[in-house]
Amino acid sequence: MVIAVNNLKKKSLDEVQLARAFAIFAVLIVHSSSSGVTTIEHDSILFPIYNFFNIAGKLGTPTFIMLSSFVLFYNYYPRKIDTGLIKRFYVKRLKFILIPYVLFSAIYFVIKMYVYYDYPSISYAIQRFLFLLALGKAHTHLYFVFISVQFYLLFPLLLLAFKQFSFLRKYAVLIGLIAQWVWVVLNDVYFHIPWKGSVSFSYLSFYFIGAYLGMYYTDIKNKFKRPLFKDQIIILLSVGYGVILILYTGYMYLARTNVFSNVANNLHPLVAKYLGEFTWATHALFAGLLLFYIAHIANKSVKPRVKLFLMEIGATSFGIYLIHPLFLMLFRYLVNGGSPIVYNSWQIFSFVCVTFLSWFVVRLVFRLFPHYWLLFGKMEQPHLFFKNMKEGDELELRKHS
């Protein structure tokens, strides 16, 4: 049965901000644990732990892509498409996404140029910067913004296609999965693009799933009011995520310890060839959906002050994403070795401090500079969160009175 399309008036969704908060924490865990994965000896008892957190956390970028697609289709699908709407769409993305991307690309390029590289001339450095900017490679994490820009360019065409063809709406999830794997195989056989992680086609399944959820969100939520349906979904997502998490972290452990080549000899060539891609994509897919589901549970069950904290992190997540590698560079410069106790304690300390400092700088710029969006994009006013917290506390008091 085809679910009726939601045409109701749209409202702000706290669940999205909560999911963004969870996703940015995952990103911070991955980036904070990356040095441990590369420096700790493979025979160390701590290496499997670092490997687990580093791999289990690799759900942030796909989840952000899914959430971005969800928000776009949730807001734009019921609306009439005209030139004015498209123009406003691109102006907002240019202002709040592309400009911060260019500025932070320049910031990271200049810092790395002075710290790590010695370019022969300014003209060569400029050419190099433009090349890296065009590929989302000025720093390792900026590929996410580069991918988002690609999706924004495609969005009006996809929106028109979803409006025009009912089968595209009905089978969006399946079509996205197939399209993504067609791209993976074609690139492997014909195109041989080494930086395929910076190409939007590598994330089509997340984009199409987000589109499906955005178009049918109200109807899906109504289905979740049925206990049996709700239980079936959470069991499916939890079991699927648990199985693929074990497979993905196990695969990466074998690959990083140079053992997988021996295991691959006992596997079918196609399985051995695409197992890494399959485990990454499937893990991120289950993780993103489960995380979004948990965000809905958290929205109703966590204490108001905890929700306030998560909402604030979600609201500033784009800025945190952009700036946190600067603080990671600083902390790794301060301590890049030492005894096991010092080194591993410093990794945890760095994660906590980088998270707080990133948030603090983003909000400080927001408060002090009217044109904060040049660096960190659009953000909500922080006082709105305090207002929501106060209302939540009053609601809790009324429940227990």
Coordinates of C-alpha atoms in Angstrom, one line a residue:
M1 CA 0.0 0.0 0.0
V2 CA 1.4 3.4 -0.9
I3 CA 1.6 5.8 1.9
A4 CA -0.2 9.1 1.4
V5 CA 2.1 12.1 0.9
N6 CA 2.2 14.5 3.8
N7 CA 0.9 18.0 2.8
L8 CA 0.5 19.3 6.3
K9 CA 2.0 22.6 7.5
K10 CA 5.6 22.0 8.5
K11 CA 7.0 22.6 11.9
S12 CA 10.4 22.6 13.5
L13 CA 11.6 19.1 14.4
D14 CA 13.6 18.7 17.6
E15 CA 14.4 15.1 16.6
V16 CA 16.6 16.4 13.8
Q17 CA 18.6 18.5 16.1
L18 CA 19.0 15.6 18.5
A19 CA 20.1 13.3 15.7
R20 CA 22.6 15.9 14.6
A21 CA 24.0 16.0 18.1
F22 CA 24.5 12.2 18.1
A23 CA 26.1 12.4 14.7
I24 CA 28.6 15.1 15.6
F25 CA 29.6 13.2 18.7
A26 CA 30.3 10.2 16.4
V27 CA 32.5 12.4 14.1
L28 CA 34.4 13.7 17.1
I29 CA 35.0 10.2 18.4
V30 CA 36.3 9.0 15.0
H31 CA 38.7 12.0 14.5
S32 CA 39.9 11.9 18.2
S33 CA 40.7 8.2 17.9
S34 CA 42.4 8.4 14.5
S35 CA 45.9 9.1 15.9
G36 CA 45.6 6.2 18.3
V37 CA 44.7 3.8 15.5
T38 CA 47.7 4.9 13.5
T39 CA 50.3 5.1 16.3
I40 CA 49.5 2.2 18.7
E41 CA 51.1 -1.1 17.9
H42 CA 48.8 -3.7 16.5
D43 CA 49.7 -6.2 19.2
S44 CA 48.7 -3.8 21.9
I45 CA 45.7 -4.7 24.0
L46 CA 44.4 -1.2 23.3
F47 CA 44.5 -1.4 19.5
P48 CA 41.2 -3.3 19.2
I49 CA 39.5 -0.7 21.5
Y50 CA 40.7 2.2 19.4
N51 CA 39.8 0.3 16.2
F52 CA 36.3 -0.3 17.5
F53 CA 35.5 3.3 18.4
N54 CA 37.2 4.6 15.3
I55 CA 35.1 2.3 13.0
A56 CA 31.9 2.3 15.0
G57 CA 31.8 6.1 14.9
K58 CA 32.0 6.2 11.1
L59 CA 28.4 7.1 10.8
G60 CA 28.5 10.8 11.1
T61 CA 28.9 11.9 7.5
P62 CA 26.3 9.5 6.0
T63 CA 23.9 10.4 8.9
F64 CA 24.3 14.2 8.2
I65 CA 23.6 13.5 4.5
M66 CA 20.5 11.5 5.3
L67 CA 19.3 14.2 7.7
S68 CA 20.0 17.0 5.2
S69 CA 18.0 15.1 2.6
F70 CA 15.2 14.5 5.1
V71 CA 14.9 18.2 6.0
L72 CA 15.0 19.3 2.3
F73 CA 12.3 17.0 1.2
Y74 CA 10.2 17.5 4.4
N75 CA 10.2 21.2 3.8
Y76 CA 10.2 21.5 0.0
Y77 CA 8.2 18.5 -1.3
P78 CA 4.7 19.8 -0.5
R79 CA 5.5 23.3 -1.9
K80 CA 4.9 24.5 -5.4
I81 CA 8.2 24.7 -7.4
D82 CA 8.8 27.9 -9.2
T83 CA 11.9 30.0 -10.1
G84 CA 11.5 32.1 -7.0
L85 CA 11.6 29.0 -4.7
I86 CA 14.7 27.6 -6.5
K87 CA 16.5 31.0 -6.4
R88 CA 15.9 31.3 -2.6
F89 CA 17.1 27.8 -2.2
Y90 CA 20.4 28.4 -3.9
V91 CA 20.9 31.8 -2.3
K92 CA 20.6 30.2 1.2
R93 CA 23.0 27.4 0.3
L94 CA 25.5 29.8 -1.1
K95 CA 25.3 32.0 1.9
F96 CA 25.2 29.4 4.7
I97 CA 27.1 26.5 3.2
L98 CA 29.4 27.4 0.3
I99 CA 30.9 30.6 1.8
P100 CA 31.9 28.8 5.1
Y101 CA 33.3 26.0 3.1
V102 CA 35.6 28.3 1.0
L103 CA 36.7 30.2 4.1
F104 CA 37.6 27.2 6.1
S105 CA 39.3 25.6 3.2
A106 CA 41.5 28.6 3.0
I107 CA 42.1 28.6 6.7
Y108 CA 43.2 24.9 6.8
F109 CA 45.2 25.3 3.6
V110 CA 47.2 28.3 5.0
I111 CA 47.9 26.6 8.3
K112 CA 49.1 23.4 6.7
M113 CA 51.1 25.3 4.2
Y114 CA 53.1 27.0 6.9
V115 CA 53.3 24.0 9.2
Y116 CA 53.8 21.1 6.8
Y117 CA 54.5 22.3 3.2
D118 CA 57.0 24.5 1.5
Y119 CA 55.5 25.5 -1.8
P120 CA 57.9 27.0 -4.4
S121 CA 55.9 30.1 -5.1
I122 CA 52.7 32.0 -4.1
S123 CA 51.2 31.3 -7.6
Y124 CA 51.8 27.6 -7.2
A125 CA 50.2 27.7 -3.7
I126 CA 47.1 29.4 -5.1
Q127 CA 46.8 26.9 -7.9
R128 CA 47.2 24.1 -5.4
F129 CA 44.5 25.6 -3.2
L130 CA 42.0 26.0 -6.0
F131 CA 42.7 22.4 -7.0
L132 CA 42.1 21.1 -3.5
L133 CA 39.0 23.4 -3.1
A134 CA 37.5 21.9 -6.2
L135 CA 37.8 18.4 -4.8
G136 CA 36.9 19.1 -1.1
K137 CA 40.5 18.2 -0.1
A138 CA 41.8 21.3 1.6
H139 CA 41.5 19.3 4.8
T140 CA 40.3 15.7 5.3
H141 CA 36.9 16.5 6.9
L142 CA 35.8 19.1 4.3
Y143 CA 34.8 16.4 1.8
F144 CA 31.4 16.3 3.6
V145 CA 30.7 20.0 2.7
F146 CA 31.9 19.3 -0.8
I147 CA 29.4 16.4 -1.1
S148 CA 26.6 18.5 0.3
V149 CA 27.2 21.2 -2.3
Q150 CA 27.0 18.5 -5.0
F151 CA 23.6 17.3 -3.6
Y152 CA 22.3 20.9 -3.4
L153 CA 23.1 21.3 -7.1
L154 CA 21.1 18.1 -7.8
F155 CA 18.3 18.7 -5.4
P156 CA 15.9 20.8 -7.7
L157 CA 16.1 18.1 -10.4
L158 CA 15.5 15.3 -7.9
L159 CA 12.7 17.2 -6.3
L160 CA 11.0 17.6 -9.7
A161 CA 11.6 13.9 -10.5
F162 CA 10.0 12.8 -7.2
K163 CA 7.0 15.0 -7.8
Q164 CA 6.6 13.7 -11.3
F165 CA 7.0 9.9 -10.9
S166 CA 5.1 8.0 -8.3
F167 CA 7.3 4.9 -8.7
L168 CA 10.4 6.9 -7.8
R169 CA 8.7 8.0 -4.5
K170 CA 7.4 4.5 -3.8
Y171 CA 10.7 2.7 -4.4
A172 CA 13.1 5.5 -3.4
V173 CA 15.0 3.4 -0.9
L174 CA 15.5 0.5 -3.3
I175 CA 16.4 2.9 -6.2
G176 CA 18.9 4.7 -4.0
L177 CA 20.6 1.4 -3.0
I178 CA 20.8 0.2 -6.5
A179 CA 22.1 3.5 -7.9
Q180 CA 24.8 3.7 -5.3
W181 CA 26.1 0.2 -6.0
V182 CA 25.9 0.8 -9.8
W183 CA 28.2 3.8 -9.2
V184 CA 30.6 1.7 -7.0
V185 CA 31.0 -1.0 -9.7
L186 CA 31.3 1.4 -12.6
N187 CA 33.9 3.4 -10.8
D188 CA 35.8 0.3 -9.9
V189 CA 35.6 -1.1 -13.5
Y190 CA 35.7 2.0 -15.7
F191 CA 36.3 5.4 -14.0
H192 CA 38.9 4.5 -11.3
I193 CA 38.4 7.7 -9.4
P194 CA 40.6 7.3 -6.3
W195 CA 38.8 9.9 -4.2
K196 CA 35.3 8.4 -4.7
G197 CA 34.5 9.3 -1.1
S198 CA 34.2 12.9 -2.3
V199 CA 31.7 12.1 -5.0
S200 CA 28.0 12.4 -4.1
F201 CA 27.1 9.2 -6.0
S202 CA 28.8 7.2 -3.2
Y203 CA 26.0 8.3 -0.8
L204 CA 22.9 8.0 -3.0
S205 CA 21.3 5.4 -0.7
F206 CA 21.5 7.8 2.3
Y207 CA 20.1 10.7 0.2
F208 CA 17.2 8.7 -1.2
I209 CA 16.3 7.2 2.2
G210 CA 16.3 10.7 3.6
A211 CA 14.1 11.8 0.8
Y212 CA 11.6 9.0 1.4
L213 CA 11.5 9.8 5.2
G214 CA 11.0 13.5 4.4
M215 CA 8.1 12.9 2.0
Y216 CA 6.2 10.4 4.1
Y217 CA 7.3 11.5 7.6
T218 CA 3.9 12.1 9.1
D219 CA 2.4 8.9 7.8
I220 CA 5.4 6.9 9.0
K221 CA 5.0 8.4 12.5
N222 CA 1.4 7.5 12.5
K223 CA 2.4 3.9 11.7
F224 CA 4.7 3.9 14.7
K225 CA 1.7 4.5 17.0
R226 CA 0.9 0.8 16.3
P227 CA 3.0 -1.2 18.9
L228 CA 3.6 -4.2 16.7
F229 CA 5.0 -2.1 13.8
K230 CA 7.1 -0.1 16.2
D231 CA 8.6 -3.3 17.8
Q232 CA 9.3 -4.8 14.4
I233 CA 11.2 -1.8 13.2
I234 CA 13.3 -1.4 16.4
I235 CA 14.2 -5.1 16.4
L236 CA 15.1 -5.0 12.7
L237 CA 17.3 -2.0 13.1
S238 CA 19.0 -3.1 16.3
V239 CA 19.8 -6.7 15.1
G240 CA 20.9 -5.4 11.7
Y241 CA 23.1 -2.8 13.2
G242 CA 24.6 -5.2 15.8
V243 CA 25.5 -7.8 13.1
I244 CA 26.9 -5.4 10.6
L245 CA 28.9 -3.5 13.4
I246 CA 30.7 -6.8 14.3
L247 CA 31.3 -7.5 10.6
Y248 CA 32.6 -4.0 9.9
T249 CA 34.8 -3.6 12.9
G250 CA 36.1 -7.1 12.4
Y251 CA 36.9 -6.5 8.7
M252 CA 38.7 -3.2 9.5
Y253 CA 40.7 -4.9 12.3
L254 CA 41.9 -7.6 9.9
A255 CA 42.6 -5.0 7.2
R256 CA 44.6 -2.8 9.5
T257 CA 46.6 -5.7 10.9
N258 CA 47.4 -7.0 7.4
V259 CA 45.6 -10.2 8.0
F260 CA 42.7 -9.8 5.6
S261 CA 44.8 -10.7 2.6
N262 CA 45.1 -14.2 4.0
V263 CA 41.4 -14.4 4.8
A264 CA 40.5 -13.1 1.3
N265 CA 42.1 -16.2 -0.3
N266 CA 39.2 -18.2 1.1
L267 CA 36.5 -15.9 -0.1
H268 CA 34.8 -15.5 -3.5
P269 CA 36.8 -12.8 -5.4
L270 CA 33.7 -10.5 -5.6
V271 CA 33.1 -10.8 -1.9
A272 CA 36.7 -10.1 -1.1
K273 CA 36.7 -7.1 -3.5
Y274 CA 33.6 -5.4 -2.3
L275 CA 33.4 -6.5 1.4
G276 CA 34.9 -3.3 2.6
E277 CA 32.5 -1.1 0.7
F278 CA 29.6 -3.3 1.7
T279 CA 30.4 -3.3 5.4
W280 CA 30.9 0.5 5.5
A281 CA 27.8 1.4 3.5
T282 CA 25.5 -1.1 5.4
H283 CA 26.9 -0.2 8.8
A284 CA 26.3 3.5 8.1
L285 CA 22.8 2.9 6.8
F286 CA 21.7 0.9 9.8
A287 CA 23.5 3.3 12.2
G288 CA 21.9 6.4 10.7
L289 CA 18.4 5.0 10.8
L290 CA 18.8 3.6 14.3
L291 CA 20.3 7.0 15.4
F292 CA 17.3 8.8 14.0
Y293 CA 15.0 6.4 15.7
I294 CA 16.8 6.9 19.0
A295 CA 16.5 10.7 18.6
H296 CA 12.7 10.3 18.5
I297 CA 12.9 8.3 21.7
A298 CA 15.2 10.8 23.4
N299 CA 12.9 13.7 22.4
K300 CA 10.2 12.2 24.6
S301 CA 12.2 10.5 27.3
V302 CA 15.3 12.5 28.3
K303 CA 15.2 15.1 31.0
P304 CA 14.7 18.7 29.8
R305 CA 18.2 19.9 30.7
V306 CA 19.7 16.9 28.9
K307 CA 17.6 17.7 25.9
L308 CA 18.7 21.3 26.1
F309 CA 22.3 20.3 25.9
L310 CA 21.8 18.0 23.0
M311 CA 19.7 20.5 21.1
E312 CA 22.4 23.1 21.6
I313 CA 25.1 20.7 20.2
G314 CA 22.8 19.9 17.3
A315 CA 22.2 23.5 16.5
T316 CA 25.9 24.2 16.4
S317 CA 27.0 20.9 14.8
F318 CA 27.9 22.4 11.4
G319 CA 30.2 24.9 13.1
I320 CA 31.7 22.3 15.4
Y321 CA 32.3 20.1 12.4
L322 CA 34.2 22.8 10.6
I323 CA 36.4 24.0 13.4
H324 CA 37.2 21.0 15.6
P325 CA 40.2 19.8 13.5
L326 CA 42.0 23.0 14.4
F327 CA 41.8 22.1 18.1
L328 CA 42.8 18.5 17.4
M329 CA 45.9 19.8 15.7
L330 CA 46.7 21.9 18.7
F331 CA 46.2 19.1 21.2
R332 CA 48.3 16.6 19.2
Y333 CA 51.0 19.2 18.9
L334 CA 51.1 19.6 22.7
V335 CA 51.2 15.8 23.4
N336 CA 52.0 13.3 20.6
G337 CA 53.6 10.6 22.7
G338 CA 54.7 9.5 26.2
S339 CA 53.9 6.7 28.5
P340 CA 50.8 4.6 27.7
I341 CA 48.9 6.1 30.7
V342 CA 49.8 9.7 29.6
Y343 CA 49.1 9.1 25.9
N344 CA 45.7 7.3 26.3
S345 CA 44.5 9.7 29.0
W346 CA 45.4 12.6 26.7
Q347 CA 43.2 11.1 23.9
I348 CA 40.2 11.1 26.2
F349 CA 41.1 14.6 27.6
S350 CA 41.5 15.9 24.0
F351 CA 38.1 14.6 22.9
V352 CA 36.4 16.3 25.8
C353 CA 38.3 19.6 25.4
V354 CA 38.0 19.7 21.6
T355 CA 34.2 19.2 21.9
F356 CA 33.8 22.0 24.4
L357 CA 36.2 24.4 22.8
S358 CA 34.6 23.9 19.4
W359 CA 31.2 24.6 20.7
F360 CA 32.4 27.6 22.8
V361 CA 34.1 29.3 19.8
V362 CA 31.1 28.7 17.5
R363 CA 28.7 30.3 20.1
L364 CA 31.2 33.1 20.9
V365 CA 31.4 34.1 17.3
F366 CA 27.6 33.9 17.0
R367 CA 27.2 36.3 19.9
L368 CA 30.0 38.8 19.0
F369 CA 29.8 39.0 15.2
P370 CA 26.5 39.8 13.3
H371 CA 27.9 38.1 10.2
Y372 CA 28.9 34.9 12.0
W373 CA 27.2 32.9 9.2
L374 CA 30.3 33.6 7.0
L375 CA 32.2 31.1 9.1
F376 CA 29.6 28.8 10.7
G377 CA 26.4 29.0 8.6
K378 CA 23.0 29.5 10.0
M379 CA 22.2 28.8 13.7
E380 CA 19.3 29.2 16.0
Q381 CA 19.3 31.8 18.8
P382 CA 20.5 30.2 22.0
H383 CA 17.8 31.8 24.1
L384 CA 15.2 29.7 22.3
F385 CA 16.8 26.6 23.9
F386 CA 16.6 28.2 27.3
K387 CA 13.0 29.0 26.7
N388 CA 12.3 25.4 25.6
M389 CA 14.1 24.1 28.7
K390 CA 12.1 26.4 31.0
E391 CA 8.9 25.2 29.4
G392 CA 10.1 21.6 29.7
D393 CA 10.8 22.0 33.4
E394 CA 7.4 23.5 34.0
L395 CA 5.8 20.6 32.2
E396 CA 7.7 18.1 34.4
L397 CA 6.6 20.0 37.5
R398 CA 3.0 19.8 36.4
K399 CA 3.2 16.1 35.7
H400 CA 4.4 15.4 39.3
S401 CA 2.1 17.9 41.0

